[in-house]
PDB file of C-alpha atoms in Angstrom:
ATOM      1  CA  GLU A   1       0.000   0.000   0.000  1.00  0.00           C
ATOM      2  CA  ARG A   2       1.478   3.344  -1.035  1.00  0.00           C
ATOM      3  CA  THR A   3       2.204   6.031   1.593  1.00  0.00           C
ATOM      4  CA  PRO A   4       0.256   9.139   0.755  1.00  0.00           C
ATOM      5  CA  SER A   5       2.575  11.956  -0.448  1.00  0.00           C
ATOM      6  CA  LEU A   6       2.680  15.313   1.352  1.00  0.00           C
ATOM      7  CA  PRO A   7       0.876  18.202  -0.191  1.00  0.00           C
ATOM      8  CA  LEU A   8       3.150  20.222  -2.429  1.00  0.00           C
ATOM      9  CA  HIS A   9       2.974  23.382  -0.297  1.00  0.00           C
ATOM     10  CA  VAL A  10       3.931  21.407   2.824  1.00  0.00           C
ATOM     11  CA  LYS A  11       6.824  19.861   0.969  1.00  0.00           C
ATOM     12  CA  TYR A  12       8.075  23.291  -0.122  1.00  0.00           C
ATOM     13  CA  LEU A  13       7.684  24.593   3.417  1.00  0.00           C
ATOM     14  CA  LEU A  14       9.741  21.749   4.846  1.00  0.00           C
ATOM     15  CA  GLU A  15      12.451  22.274   2.267  1.00  0.00           C
ATOM     16  CA  PHE A  16      12.476  25.985   3.090  1.00  0.00           C
ATOM     17  CA  LEU A  17      12.750  25.259   6.807  1.00  0.00           C
ATOM     18  CA  VAL A  18      15.612  22.818   6.235  1.00  0.00           C
ATOM     19  CA  VAL A  19      17.494  25.395   4.171  1.00  0.00           C
ATOM     20  CA  PHE A  20      16.664  28.216   6.604  1.00  0.00           C
ATOM     21  CA  PHE A  21      17.795  26.350   9.705  1.00  0.00           C
ATOM     22  CA  GLY A  22      20.829  25.003   7.865  1.00  0.00           C
ATOM     23  CA  VAL A  23      21.949  28.520   6.905  1.00  0.00           C
ATOM     24  CA  THR A  24      21.109  29.906  10.369  1.00  0.00           C
ATOM     25  CA  ILE A  25      23.075  27.187  12.143  1.00  0.00           C
ATOM     26  CA  SER A  26      25.961  27.687   9.726  1.00  0.00           C
ATOM     27  CA  PHE A  27      26.033  31.448  10.472  1.00  0.00           C
ATOM     28  CA  TRP A  28      25.754  30.806  14.196  1.00  0.00           C
ATOM     29  CA  LEU A  29      28.624  28.318  14.127  1.00  0.00           C
ATOM     30  CA  SER A  30      30.725  30.734  12.085  1.00  0.00           C
ATOM     31  CA  GLU A  31      30.039  33.585  14.513  1.00  0.00           C
ATOM     32  CA  TRP A  32      30.689  31.340  17.499  1.00  0.00           C
ATOM     33  CA  ASN A  33      33.976  30.195  16.003  1.00  0.00           C
ATOM     34  CA  GLU A  34      34.983  33.788  15.196  1.00  0.00           C
ATOM     35  CA  GLY A  35      34.047  34.885  18.701  1.00  0.00           C
ATOM     36  CA  ARG A  36      36.097  32.042  20.164  1.00  0.00           C
ATOM     37  CA  LYS A  37      39.110  33.083  18.067  1.00  0.00           C
ATOM     38  CA  LEU A  38      38.717  36.715  19.170  1.00  0.00           C
ATOM     39  CA  GLU A  39      38.474  35.639  22.792  1.00  0.00           C
ATOM     40  CA  GLU A  40      41.610  33.510  22.474  1.00  0.00           C
ATOM     41  CA  LYS A  41      43.436  36.403  20.793  1.00  0.00           C
ATOM     42  CA  HIS A  42      42.316  38.777  23.521  1.00  0.00           C
ATOM     43  CA  ARG A  43      43.551  36.440  26.237  1.00  0.00           C
ATOM     44  CA  SER A  44      46.846  36.192  24.377  1.00  0.00           C
ATOM     45  CA  ASP A  45      46.994  40.012  24.215  1.00  0.00           C
ATOM     46  CA  VAL A  46      46.517  40.236  27.980  1.00  0.00           C
ATOM     47  CA  MET A  47      49.389  37.824  28.578  1.00  0.00           C
ATOM     48  CA  SER A  48      51.606  39.638  26.049  1.00  0.00           C
ATOM     49  CA  LEU A  49      50.996  42.982  27.751  1.00  0.00           C
ATOM     50  CA  VAL A  50      52.052  41.549  31.100  1.00  0.00           C
ATOM     51  CA  GLU A  51      55.177  40.055  29.497  1.00  0.00           C
ATOM     52  CA  ASP A  52      56.039  43.443  27.937  1.00  0.00           C
ATOM     53  CA  LEU A  53      55.558  45.175  31.286  1.00  0.00           C
ATOM     54  CA  GLN A  54      57.806  42.662  32.997  1.00  0.00           C
ATOM     55  CA  ARG A  55      60.504  43.339  30.399  1.00  0.00           C
ATOM     56  CA  ASP A  56      60.069  47.036  31.166  1.00  0.00           C
ATOM     57  CA  GLU A  57      60.522  46.259  34.852  1.00  0.00           C
ATOM     58  CA  ARG A  58      63.845  44.561  34.191  1.00  0.00           C
ATOM     59  CA  ARG A  59      65.030  47.457  32.016  1.00  0.00           C
ATOM     60  CA  LEU A  60      63.961  49.983  34.625  1.00  0.00           C
ATOM     61  CA  ALA A  61      65.864  48.092  37.301  1.00  0.00           C
ATOM     62  CA  ASN A  62      69.027  48.036  35.162  1.00  0.00           C
ATOM     63  CA  VAL A  63      68.845  51.731  34.303  1.00  0.00           C
ATOM     64  CA  ASP A  64      68.044  52.647  37.891  1.00  0.00           C
ATOM     65  CA  SER A  65      71.132  50.731  39.065  1.00  0.00           C
ATOM     66  CA  ALA A  66      73.172  52.740  36.584  1.00  0.00           C
ATOM     67  CA  THR A  67      71.820  56.018  37.995  1.00  0.00           C
ATOM     68  CA  VAL A  68      72.743  54.938  41.532  1.00  0.00           C
ATOM     69  CA  PHE A  69      76.246  54.109  40.271  1.00  0.00           C
ATOM     70  CA  GLY A  70      76.407  57.455  38.445  1.00  0.00           C
ATOM     71  CA  LEU A  71      75.349  59.406  41.539  1.00  0.00           C
ATOM     72  CA  GLU A  72      78.032  57.701  43.600  1.00  0.00           C
ATOM     73  CA  ASN A  73      80.727  58.421  41.002  1.00  0.00           C
ATOM     74  CA  THR A  74      79.848  62.080  40.455  1.00  0.00           C
ATOM     75  CA  ARG A  75      79.793  62.633  44.224  1.00  0.00           C
ATOM     76  CA  LYS A  76      83.284  61.120  44.439  1.00  0.00           C
ATOM     77  CA  LEU A  77      84.508  63.400  41.654  1.00  0.00           C
ATOM     78  CA  CYS A  78      83.069  66.467  43.371  1.00  0.00           C
ATOM     79  CA  ARG A  79      84.598  65.463  46.702  1.00  0.00           C
ATOM     80  CA  ILE A  80      88.076  64.798  45.273  1.00  0.00           C
ATOM     81  CA  TRP A  81      88.012  68.114  43.393  1.00  0.00           C
ATOM     82  CA  GLU A  82      87.136  69.909  46.657  1.00  0.00           C
ATOM     83  CA  ALA A  83      89.863  67.999  48.504  1.00  0.00           C
ATOM     84  CA  TYR A  84      92.400  68.965  45.837  1.00  0.00           C
ATOM     85  CA  GLN A  85      91.380  72.620  45.950  1.00  0.00           C
ATOM     86  CA  ASN A  86      91.673  72.571  49.753  1.00  0.00           C
ATOM     87  CA  LYS A  87      95.173  71.023  49.391  1.00  0.00           C
ATOM     88  CA  GLU A  88      94.079  67.917  51.269  1.00  0.00           C
ATOM     89  CA  VAL A  89      95.401  65.754  48.390  1.00  0.00           C
ATOM     90  CA  ASP A  90      97.934  66.385  45.643  1.00  0.00           C
ATOM     91  CA  TYR A  91      97.301  66.214  41.904  1.00  0.00           C
ATOM     92  CA  ALA A  92      98.588  62.639  41.692  1.00  0.00           C
ATOM     93  CA  ALA A  93      95.954  61.478  44.206  1.00  0.00           C
ATOM     94  CA  TYR A  94      93.331  63.482  42.304  1.00  0.00           C
ATOM     95  CA  CYS A  95      94.358  61.625  39.123  1.00  0.00           C
ATOM     96  CA  ASP A  96      94.103  58.304  40.978  1.00  0.00           C
ATOM     97  CA  VAL A  97      90.375  58.884  41.481  1.00  0.00           C
ATOM     98  CA  LEU A  98      89.828  60.106  37.916  1.00  0.00           C
ATOM     99  CA  ILE A  99      91.507  56.974  36.560  1.00  0.00           C
ATOM    100  CA  ALA A 100      89.714  54.649  38.986  1.00  0.00           C
ATOM    101  CA  ILE A 101      86.261  56.013  38.124  1.00  0.00           C
ATOM    102  CA  GLN A 102      86.768  56.408  34.389  1.00  0.00           C
ATOM    103  CA  SER A 103      83.265  57.084  33.010  1.00  0.00           C
ATOM    104  CA  PRO A 104      81.070  58.198  35.927  1.00  0.00           C
ATOM    105  CA  TYR A 105      77.846  57.486  34.039  1.00  0.00           C
ATOM    106  CA  SER A 106      77.042  55.039  31.243  1.00  0.00           C
ATOM    107  CA  TYR A 107      74.434  56.915  29.171  1.00  0.00           C
ATOM    108  CA  SER A 108      71.824  54.515  30.553  1.00  0.00           C
ATOM    109  CA  THR A 109      68.284  55.351  29.487  1.00  0.00           C
ATOM    110  CA  PHE A 110      64.997  53.453  29.513  1.00  0.00           C
ATOM    111  CA  PHE A 111      63.076  52.422  26.403  1.00  0.00           C
ATOM    112  CA  MET A 112      59.740  50.737  26.968  1.00  0.00           C
ATOM    113  CA  ASN A 113      58.621  47.662  25.044  1.00  0.00           C
ATOM    114  CA  ASN A 114      55.459  48.758  23.190  1.00  0.00           C
ATOM    115  CA  SER A 115      55.189  46.070  20.497  1.00  0.00           C
ATOM    116  CA  THR A 116      51.958  44.569  21.878  1.00  0.00           C
ATOM    117  CA  TYR A 117      50.406  48.009  22.348  1.00  0.00           C
ATOM    118  CA  LYS A 118      51.125  48.960  18.729  1.00  0.00           C
ATOM    119  CA  SER A 119      49.558  45.699  17.595  1.00  0.00           C
ATOM    120  CA  LEU A 120      46.451  46.408  19.696  1.00  0.00           C
ATOM    121  CA  LEU A 121      46.105  49.835  18.115  1.00  0.00           C
ATOM    122  CA  GLY A 122      46.710  48.502  14.617  1.00  0.00           C
ATOM    123  CA  ASP A 123      43.469  46.540  14.316  1.00  0.00           C
ATOM    124  CA  GLY A 124      41.466  48.026  17.184  1.00  0.00           C
ATOM    125  CA  ARG A 125      41.861  45.091  19.573  1.00  0.00           C
ATOM    126  CA  ILE A 126      42.503  47.540  22.386  1.00  0.00           C
ATOM    127  CA  HIS A 127      38.730  48.117  22.510  1.00  0.00           C
ATOM    128  CA  GLU A 128      38.313  44.583  23.855  1.00  0.00           C
ATOM    129  CA  PHE A 129      39.600  45.853  27.203  1.00  0.00           C
ATOM    130  CA  PRO A 130      37.325  47.532  29.776  1.00  0.00           C
ATOM    131  CA  GLU A 131      37.357  51.317  29.546  1.00  0.00           C
ATOM    132  CA  SER A 132      39.231  51.837  32.833  1.00  0.00           C
ATOM    133  CA  VAL A 133      42.000  49.396  31.883  1.00  0.00           C
ATOM    134  CA  LYS A 134      42.168  50.779  28.353  1.00  0.00           C
ATOM    135  CA  LYS A 135      42.722  54.289  29.756  1.00  0.00           C
ATOM    136  CA  GLN A 136      45.613  53.108  31.919  1.00  0.00           C
ATOM    137  CA  ILE A 137      47.151  51.316  28.949  1.00  0.00           C
ATOM    138  CA  ARG A 138      46.904  54.440  26.794  1.00  0.00           C
ATOM    139  CA  ASP A 139      48.302  56.658  29.553  1.00  0.00           C
ATOM    140  CA  TYR A 140      51.331  54.425  30.016  1.00  0.00           C
ATOM    141  CA  TYR A 141      52.142  53.905  26.344  1.00  0.00           C
ATOM    142  CA  GLU A 142      51.335  57.446  25.199  1.00  0.00           C
ATOM    143  CA  TYR A 143      51.813  59.922  28.057  1.00  0.00           C
ATOM    144  CA  VAL A 144      54.552  58.110  29.990  1.00  0.00           C
ATOM    145  CA  SER A 145      56.296  57.049  26.776  1.00  0.00           C
ATOM    146  CA  LYS A 146      56.582  60.668  25.599  1.00  0.00           C
ATOM    147  CA  ARG A 147      58.052  61.743  28.923  1.00  0.00           C
ATOM    148  CA  VAL A 148      60.511  58.834  28.768  1.00  0.00           C
ATOM    149  CA  ASN A 149      61.687  59.765  25.273  1.00  0.00           C
ATOM    150  CA  ASP A 150      62.006  63.460  26.094  1.00  0.00           C
ATOM    151  CA  ASN A 151      64.020  62.700  29.225  1.00  0.00           C
ATOM    152  CA  ASN A 152      66.241  60.224  27.382  1.00  0.00           C
ATOM    153  CA  HIS A 153      67.230  62.903  24.873  1.00  0.00           C
ATOM    154  CA  ILE A 154      68.094  65.307  27.697  1.00  0.00           C
ATOM    155  CA  VAL A 155      70.194  62.732  29.554  1.00  0.00           C
ATOM    156  CA  ASP A 156      72.001  61.632  26.384  1.00  0.00           C
ATOM    157  CA  GLN A 157      72.819  65.201  25.353  1.00  0.00           C
ATOM    158  CA  ILE A 158      74.032  66.276  28.798  1.00  0.00           C
ATOM    159  CA  SER A 159      76.207  63.158  29.089  1.00  0.00           C
ATOM    160  CA  LEU A 160      77.675  63.674  25.625  1.00  0.00           C
ATOM    161  CA  ASP A 161      78.430  67.356  26.285  1.00  0.00           C
ATOM    162  CA  TYR A 162      80.029  66.500  29.615  1.00  0.00           C
ATOM    163  CA  TYR A 163      82.422  63.958  28.116  1.00  0.00           C
ATOM    164  CA  ASN A 164      83.138  66.020  24.999  1.00  0.00           C
ATOM    165  CA  HIS A 165      83.906  69.312  26.732  1.00  0.00           C
ATOM    166  CA  TYR A 166      84.732  68.710  30.403  1.00  0.00           C
ATOM    167  CA  HIS A 167      85.986  65.146  30.971  1.00  0.00           C
ATOM    168  CA  PRO A 168      88.355  64.254  28.079  1.00  0.00           C
ATOM    169  CA  LEU A 169      89.847  61.243  29.905  1.00  0.00           C
ATOM    170  CA  VAL A 170      86.686  59.249  29.183  1.00  0.00           C
ATOM    171  CA  HIS A 171      86.874  59.555  25.396  1.00  0.00           C
ATOM    172  CA  PHE A 172      90.632  59.026  25.542  1.00  0.00           C
ATOM    173  CA  THR A 173      90.249  55.659  27.275  1.00  0.00           C
ATOM    174  CA  GLN A 174      87.233  54.523  25.278  1.00  0.00           C
ATOM    175  CA  ALA A 175      88.722  55.312  21.872  1.00  0.00           C
ATOM    176  CA  GLU A 176      90.955  52.226  22.025  1.00  0.00           C
ATOM    177  CA  ILE A 177      89.872  48.594  21.684  1.00  0.00           C
ATOM    178  CA  GLU A 178      92.409  47.443  24.261  1.00  0.00           C
ATOM    179  CA  PRO A 179      92.447  48.961  27.770  1.00  0.00           C
ATOM    180  CA  VAL A 180      94.577  52.095  27.913  1.00  0.00           C
ATOM    181  CA  PRO A 181      97.491  51.610  30.344  1.00  0.00           C
ATOM    182  CA  GLU A 182      97.322  53.692  33.503  1.00  0.00           C
ATOM    183  CA  SER A 183     100.692  55.252  32.679  1.00  0.00           C
ATOM    184  CA  LYS A 184      99.320  56.548  29.379  1.00  0.00           C
ATOM    185  CA  GLN A 185      96.272  57.978  31.154  1.00  0.00           C
ATOM    186  CA  ARG A 186      98.531  59.813  33.585  1.00  0.00           C
ATOM    187  CA  GLN A 187     100.533  61.225  30.692  1.00  0.00           C
ATOM    188  CA  LEU A 188      97.323  62.723  29.356  1.00  0.00           C
ATOM    189  CA  LEU A 189      96.273  64.134  32.727  1.00  0.00           C
ATOM    190  CA  ILE A 190      99.580  65.921  33.327  1.00  0.00           C
ATOM    191  CA  GLN A 191      99.437  67.735  29.993  1.00  0.00           C
ATOM    192  CA  PRO A 192      99.171  71.447  30.963  1.00  0.00           C
ATOM    193  CA  GLU A 193      95.954  72.134  28.993  1.00  0.00           C
ATOM    194  CA  ILE A 194      94.279  68.946  30.270  1.00  0.00           C
ATOM    195  CA  ARG A 195      95.399  69.499  33.857  1.00  0.00           C
ATOM    196  CA  LYS A 196      93.980  73.005  33.701  1.00  0.00           C
ATOM    197  CA  MET A 197      90.579  71.616  32.617  1.00  0.00           C
ATOM    198  CA  TYR A 198      90.428  69.340  35.668  1.00  0.00           C
ATOM    199  CA  GLU A 199      91.655  72.032  38.071  1.00  0.00           C
ATOM    200  CA  GLU A 200      89.257  74.794  37.031  1.00  0.00           C
ATOM    201  CA  PRO A 201      85.872  75.302  38.737  1.00  0.00           C
ATOM    202  CA  THR A 202      84.152  74.541  35.424  1.00  0.00           C
ATOM    203  CA  PHE A 203      84.895  70.829  35.835  1.00  0.00           C
ATOM    204  CA  TYR A 204      83.423  70.868  39.331  1.00  0.00           C
ATOM    205  CA  ILE A 205      80.345  72.830  38.223  1.00  0.00           C
ATOM    206  CA  GLN A 206      79.681  70.568  35.251  1.00  0.00           C
ATOM    207  CA  THR A 207      80.197  67.417  37.316  1.00  0.00           C
ATOM    208  CA  HIS A 208      77.766  68.753  39.896  1.00  0.00           C
ATOM    209  CA  ALA A 209      75.278  69.550  37.086  1.00  0.00           C
ATOM    210  CA  MET A 210      75.734  65.997  35.804  1.00  0.00           C
ATOM    211  CA  LYS A 211      75.013  64.662  39.285  1.00  0.00           C
ATOM    212  CA  VAL A 212      71.821  66.742  39.512  1.00  0.00           C
ATOM    213  CA  ARG A 213      70.650  65.482  36.105  1.00  0.00           C
ATOM    214  CA  ILE A 214      71.339  61.865  37.067  1.00  0.00           C
ATOM    215  CA  ASN A 215      69.384  62.359  40.293  1.00  0.00           C
ATOM    216  CA  ILE A 216      66.432  63.805  38.365  1.00  0.00           C
ATOM    217  CA  HIS A 217      66.618  60.829  36.007  1.00  0.00           C
ATOM    218  CA  HIS A 218      66.681  58.507  39.027  1.00  0.00           C
ATOM    219  CA  GLN A 219      63.521  60.120  40.440  1.00  0.00           C
ATOM    220  CA  GLN A 220      61.779  59.943  37.076  1.00  0.00           C
ATOM    221  CA  LEU A 221      62.616  56.252  36.796  1.00  0.00           C
ATOM    222  CA  GLU A 222      60.920  55.691  40.152  1.00  0.00           C
ATOM    223  CA  ASN A 223      57.837  57.458  38.787  1.00  0.00           C
ATOM    224  CA  TYR A 224      57.873  55.340  35.621  1.00  0.00           C
ATOM    225  CA  GLN A 225      58.171  52.237  37.793  1.00  0.00           C
ATOM    226  CA  ALA A 226      55.167  53.259  39.899  1.00  0.00           C
ATOM    227  CA  GLN A 227      53.033  53.785  36.792  1.00  0.00           C
ATOM    228  CA  ARG A 228      54.226  50.507  35.296  1.00  0.00           C
ATOM    229  CA  ASP A 229      53.379  48.708  38.539  1.00  0.00           C
ATOM    230  CA  ALA A 230      49.892  50.244  38.620  1.00  0.00           C
ATOM    231  CA  LEU A 231      49.186  49.152  35.037  1.00  0.00           C
ATOM    232  CA  GLU A 232      50.367  45.599  35.641  1.00  0.00           C
ATOM    233  CA  ARG A 233      48.172  45.353  38.744  1.00  0.00           C
ATOM    234  CA  ALA A 234      45.153  46.555  36.754  1.00  0.00           C
ATOM    235  CA  ILE A 235      45.782  44.051  33.956  1.00  0.00           C
ATOM    236  CA  ARG A 236      46.283  41.214  36.428  1.00  0.00           C
ATOM    237  CA  GLN A 237      43.015  42.084  38.170  1.00  0.00           C
ATOM    238  CA  TYR A 238      41.255  42.109  34.809  1.00  0.00           C
ATOM    239  CA  ALA A 239      42.858  38.764  33.902  1.00  0.00           C
ATOM    240  CA  ALA A 240      41.516  37.298  37.136  1.00  0.00           C
ATOM    241  CA  SER A 241      38.029  38.590  36.284  1.00  0.00           C
ATOM    242  CA  ILE A 242      38.070  36.681  32.969  1.00  0.00           C
ATOM    243  CA  GLN A 243      39.597  33.632  34.665  1.00  0.00           C
ATOM    244  CA  LEU A 244      42.900  33.924  32.813  1.00  0.00           C
ATOM    245  CA  PRO A 245      45.759  32.441  34.854  1.00  0.00           C
ATOM    246  CA  LEU A 246      49.015  34.404  34.702  1.00  0.00           C
ATOM    247  CA  GLU A 247      52.455  33.689  36.040  1.00  0.00           C
ATOM    248  CA  ALA A 248      53.300  35.135  39.448  1.00  0.00           C
ATOM    249  CA  ASP A 249      54.519  38.706  39.678  1.00  0.00           C
ATOM    250  CA  HIS A 250      58.035  39.145  38.374  1.00  0.00           C
ATOM    251  CA  GLU A 251      60.578  39.417  41.169  1.00  0.00           C
TER     252      GLU A 251
END
């Protein structure tokens, strides 16, 4: 016995529904898959930002150590110049300190790692972050970054001027691949025109100015560190809110 066939309009309706639900499910799966990829990328961005900030922390620590070393050296140079002027030491002892210290400061400046931030800006992924976190990210990578770059130029120029015009021993010793013998350094320092440079108040004044600039740089580095720390805390708190496990704070 033959099964009665469905009416034509019912058959068309069923075919339409099959196509409709097939297309709808296909779109939904595509959107779900795209959303999953975006979520995975966002979680990767969060981790990358923390990694960049931890690299910044290590750089800040290294540069800050250099400023502490620079402050100590410039203080020693100022003290030995004063002692020489007060006839507490002779010129040979003054030269001993100049030779021992060599370069009092190493041109150390901080450059932040902003590769992830640039990538976030490039395709708008930064908007995946909550507004409060996004503002802190922008402040650090825009406002703080500009201050860092401006200060770096100042420090570099002051250091270069100091070694070019007031502390010729540094360039003399660094111009050679091999270490310059102490005897050769002393020969330079006893040259009348060079000795005069190190005896005049200008050397003391410029060394003191160098010390002041290094101290300002040291204080600014502490400010950069505080802002870096605040941003990392905010990102870690956000990561916790989206249940994203991160490595422990960098020591």
